[in-house]
């Protein structure tokens, strides 16, 4: 079993890929694939068959997964940004 730097409920920022710069909360970590579902990001459409709940069938939008290497904890990201601006100038 792999250990990841993120876990369910952590606020994260996407640092690479098509969703770069967006942030959200981790809903689920898919350990087997090394990916995570982030709230409101990588939305995809899912077609549902007809059923008693959905007599006409339906199209539901849900979160896709993002590779964990493209995610960074929000607290860590904020630390890096504050350190970058506060670096003393060499004379």
JSON list of C-alpha atoms in Angstrom, two decimals:
[
{"chain": "A", "resi": 1, "resn": "UNK", "atom": "CA", "xyz": [0.00, 0.00, 0.00]},
{"chain": "A", "resi": 2, "resn": "UNK", "atom": "CA", "xyz": [1.37, 3.39, -1.01]},
{"chain": "A", "resi": 3, "resn": "UNK", "atom": "CA", "xyz": [1.36, 6.38, 1.29]},
{"chain": "A", "resi": 4, "resn": "UNK", "atom": "CA", "xyz": [0.36, 9.73, -0.18]},
{"chain": "A", "resi": 5, "resn": "UNK", "atom": "CA", "xyz": [0.97, 13.30, 0.94]},
{"chain": "A", "resi": 6, "resn": "UNK", "atom": "CA", "xyz": [-2.78, 14.01, 0.80]},
{"chain": "A", "resi": 7, "resn": "UNK", "atom": "CA", "xyz": [-5.79, 12.43, 2.47]},
{"chain": "A", "resi": 8, "resn": "UNK", "atom": "CA", "xyz": [-9.57, 12.79, 2.34]},
{"chain": "A", "resi": 9, "resn": "UNK", "atom": "CA", "xyz": [-10.78, 16.19, 3.50]},
{"chain": "A", "resi": 10, "resn": "UNK", "atom": "CA", "xyz": [-7.50, 18.05, 2.81]},
{"chain": "A", "resi": 11, "resn": "UNK", "atom": "CA", "xyz": [-7.73, 21.37, 0.95]},
{"chain": "A", "resi": 12, "resn": "UNK", "atom": "CA", "xyz": [-5.47, 21.16, -2.13]},
{"chain": "A", "resi": 13, "resn": "UNK", "atom": "CA", "xyz": [-4.36, 23.20, -5.14]},
{"chain": "A", "resi": 14, "resn": "UNK", "atom": "CA", "xyz": [-3.71, 21.69, -8.56]},
{"chain": "A", "resi": 15, "resn": "UNK", "atom": "CA", "xyz": [-0.13, 22.55, -9.58]},
{"chain": "A", "resi": 16, "resn": "UNK", "atom": "CA", "xyz": [-0.04, 20.95, -13.05]},
{"chain": "A", "resi": 17, "resn": "UNK", "atom": "CA", "xyz": [-2.36, 19.94, -15.84]},
{"chain": "A", "resi": 18, "resn": "UNK", "atom": "CA", "xyz": [-5.48, 21.43, -17.39]},
{"chain": "A", "resi": 19, "resn": "UNK", "atom": "CA", "xyz": [-6.90, 22.44, -13.98]},
{"chain": "A", "resi": 20, "resn": "UNK", "atom": "CA", "xyz": [-3.72, 24.20, -12.79]},
{"chain": "A", "resi": 21, "resn": "UNK", "atom": "CA", "xyz": [-4.33, 26.88, -10.16]},
{"chain": "A", "resi": 22, "resn": "UNK", "atom": "CA", "xyz": [-7.76, 25.62, -9.12]},
{"chain": "A", "resi": 23, "resn": "UNK", "atom": "CA", "xyz": [-8.42, 24.49, -5.58]},
{"chain": "A", "resi": 24, "resn": "UNK", "atom": "CA", "xyz": [-10.82, 22.21, -3.76]},
{"chain": "A", "resi": 25, "resn": "UNK", "atom": "CA", "xyz": [-11.20, 19.61, -1.04]},
{"chain": "A", "resi": 26, "resn": "UNK", "atom": "CA", "xyz": [-10.30, 15.94, -1.53]},
{"chain": "A", "resi": 27, "resn": "UNK", "atom": "CA", "xyz": [-13.40, 13.75, -1.60]},
{"chain": "A", "resi": 28, "resn": "UNK", "atom": "CA", "xyz": [-11.68, 10.39, -2.11]},
{"chain": "A", "resi": 29, "resn": "UNK", "atom": "CA", "xyz": [-8.19, 8.96, -2.65]},
{"chain": "A", "resi": 30, "resn": "UNK", "atom": "CA", "xyz": [-7.93, 6.12, -5.19]},
{"chain": "A", "resi": 31, "resn": "UNK", "atom": "CA", "xyz": [-4.82, 4.38, -3.83]},
{"chain": "A", "resi": 32, "resn": "UNK", "atom": "CA", "xyz": [-4.66, 1.64, -6.50]},
{"chain": "A", "resi": 33, "resn": "UNK", "atom": "CA", "xyz": [-4.45, 4.21, -9.30]},
{"chain": "A", "resi": 34, "resn": "UNK", "atom": "CA", "xyz": [-2.52, 6.91, -7.41]},
{"chain": "A", "resi": 35, "resn": "UNK", "atom": "CA", "xyz": [-5.27, 9.44, -8.08]},
{"chain": "A", "resi": 36, "resn": "UNK", "atom": "CA", "xyz": [-7.72, 11.54, -6.07]},
{"chain": "A", "resi": 37, "resn": "UNK", "atom": "CA", "xyz": [-11.16, 13.06, -6.61]},
{"chain": "A", "resi": 38, "resn": "UNK", "atom": "CA", "xyz": [-11.23, 16.78, -5.82]},
{"chain": "A", "resi": 39, "resn": "UNK", "atom": "CA", "xyz": [-14.48, 18.63, -5.11]},
{"chain": "A", "resi": 40, "resn": "UNK", "atom": "CA", "xyz": [-15.65, 20.59, -8.16]},
{"chain": "A", "resi": 41, "resn": "UNK", "atom": "CA", "xyz": [-12.65, 19.73, -10.39]},
{"chain": "A", "resi": 42, "resn": "UNK", "atom": "CA", "xyz": [-12.24, 17.52, -13.48]},
{"chain": "A", "resi": 43, "resn": "UNK", "atom": "CA", "xyz": [-16.01, 17.29, -13.92]},
{"chain": "A", "resi": 44, "resn": "UNK", "atom": "CA", "xyz": [-17.24, 14.58, -16.26]},
{"chain": "A", "resi": 45, "resn": "UNK", "atom": "CA", "xyz": [-20.65, 13.52, -17.48]},
{"chain": "A", "resi": 46, "resn": "UNK", "atom": "CA", "xyz": [-22.02, 10.10, -16.54]},
{"chain": "A", "resi": 47, "resn": "UNK", "atom": "CA", "xyz": [-24.97, 8.62, -18.46]},
{"chain": "A", "resi": 48, "resn": "UNK", "atom": "CA", "xyz": [-27.45, 6.70, -16.31]},
{"chain": "A", "resi": 49, "resn": "UNK", "atom": "CA", "xyz": [-29.79, 4.01, -17.60]},
{"chain": "A", "resi": 50, "resn": "UNK", "atom": "CA", "xyz": [-33.52, 4.21, -17.07]},
{"chain": "A", "resi": 51, "resn": "UNK", "atom": "CA", "xyz": [-34.58, 3.13, -13.60]},
{"chain": "A", "resi": 52, "resn": "UNK", "atom": "CA", "xyz": [-37.31, 3.78, -11.04]},
{"chain": "A", "resi": 53, "resn": "UNK", "atom": "CA", "xyz": [-35.32, 6.73, -9.72]},
{"chain": "A", "resi": 54, "resn": "UNK", "atom": "CA", "xyz": [-34.71, 8.12, -13.23]},
{"chain": "A", "resi": 55, "resn": "UNK", "atom": "CA", "xyz": [-37.56, 6.95, -15.48]},
{"chain": "A", "resi": 56, "resn": "UNK", "atom": "CA", "xyz": [-36.20, 8.90, -18.46]},
{"chain": "A", "resi": 57, "resn": "UNK", "atom": "CA", "xyz": [-32.56, 8.09, -17.73]},
{"chain": "A", "resi": 58, "resn": "UNK", "atom": "CA", "xyz": [-30.28, 11.06, -17.11]},
{"chain": "A", "resi": 59, "resn": "UNK", "atom": "CA", "xyz": [-26.86, 12.60, -17.50]},
{"chain": "A", "resi": 60, "resn": "UNK", "atom": "CA", "xyz": [-25.15, 13.32, -14.18]},
{"chain": "A", "resi": 61, "resn": "UNK", "atom": "CA", "xyz": [-22.03, 15.44, -13.72]},
{"chain": "A", "resi": 62, "resn": "UNK", "atom": "CA", "xyz": [-19.49, 14.12, -11.22]},
{"chain": "A", "resi": 63, "resn": "UNK", "atom": "CA", "xyz": [-15.85, 14.63, -10.32]},
{"chain": "A", "resi": 64, "resn": "UNK", "atom": "CA", "xyz": [-13.17, 12.80, -12.28]},
{"chain": "A", "resi": 65, "resn": "UNK", "atom": "CA", "xyz": [-9.81, 11.95, -10.76]},
{"chain": "A", "resi": 66, "resn": "UNK", "atom": "CA", "xyz": [-6.52, 13.86, -10.78]},
{"chain": "A", "resi": 67, "resn": "UNK", "atom": "CA", "xyz": [-3.11, 12.26, -10.26]},
{"chain": "A", "resi": 68, "resn": "UNK", "atom": "CA", "xyz": [-1.78, 12.95, -6.75]},
{"chain": "A", "resi": 69, "resn": "UNK", "atom": "CA", "xyz": [1.53, 14.23, -8.14]},
{"chain": "A", "resi": 70, "resn": "UNK", "atom": "CA", "xyz": [-0.40, 17.18, -9.60]},
{"chain": "A", "resi": 71, "resn": "UNK", "atom": "CA", "xyz": [-1.83, 18.14, -6.18]},
{"chain": "A", "resi": 72, "resn": "UNK", "atom": "CA", "xyz": [-0.29, 20.19, -3.37]},
{"chain": "A", "resi": 73, "resn": "UNK", "atom": "CA", "xyz": [-1.66, 20.89, 0.08]},
{"chain": "A", "resi": 74, "resn": "UNK", "atom": "CA", "xyz": [-3.02, 24.44, 0.24]},
{"chain": "A", "resi": 75, "resn": "UNK", "atom": "CA", "xyz": [-1.10, 25.24, 3.44]},
{"chain": "A", "resi": 76, "resn": "UNK", "atom": "CA", "xyz": [2.15, 24.12, 1.83]},
{"chain": "A", "resi": 77, "resn": "UNK", "atom": "CA", "xyz": [1.42, 26.16, -1.30]},
{"chain": "A", "resi": 78, "resn": "UNK", "atom": "CA", "xyz": [0.74, 29.29, 0.79]},
{"chain": "A", "resi": 79, "resn": "UNK", "atom": "CA", "xyz": [4.01, 28.76, 2.72]},
{"chain": "A", "resi": 80, "resn": "UNK", "atom": "CA", "xyz": [6.00, 28.58, -0.50]},
{"chain": "A", "resi": 81, "resn": "UNK", "atom": "CA", "xyz": [4.39, 31.75, -1.87]},
{"chain": "A", "resi": 82, "resn": "UNK", "atom": "CA", "xyz": [5.07, 33.72, 1.32]},
{"chain": "A", "resi": 83, "resn": "UNK", "atom": "CA", "xyz": [8.71, 32.54, 1.48]},
{"chain": "A", "resi": 84, "resn": "UNK", "atom": "CA", "xyz": [9.33, 33.49, -2.15]},
{"chain": "A", "resi": 85, "resn": "UNK", "atom": "CA", "xyz": [8.29, 37.11, -1.58]},
{"chain": "A", "resi": 86, "resn": "UNK", "atom": "CA", "xyz": [10.13, 37.46, 1.75]},
{"chain": "A", "resi": 87, "resn": "UNK", "atom": "CA", "xyz": [13.58, 36.34, 0.50]},
{"chain": "A", "resi": 88, "resn": "UNK", "atom": "CA", "xyz": [16.27, 38.89, 1.45]},
{"chain": "A", "resi": 89, "resn": "UNK", "atom": "CA", "xyz": [18.19, 40.52, -1.42]},
{"chain": "A", "resi": 90, "resn": "UNK", "atom": "CA", "xyz": [21.93, 39.83, -1.65]},
{"chain": "A", "resi": 91, "resn": "UNK", "atom": "CA", "xyz": [24.23, 42.86, -1.68]}
]
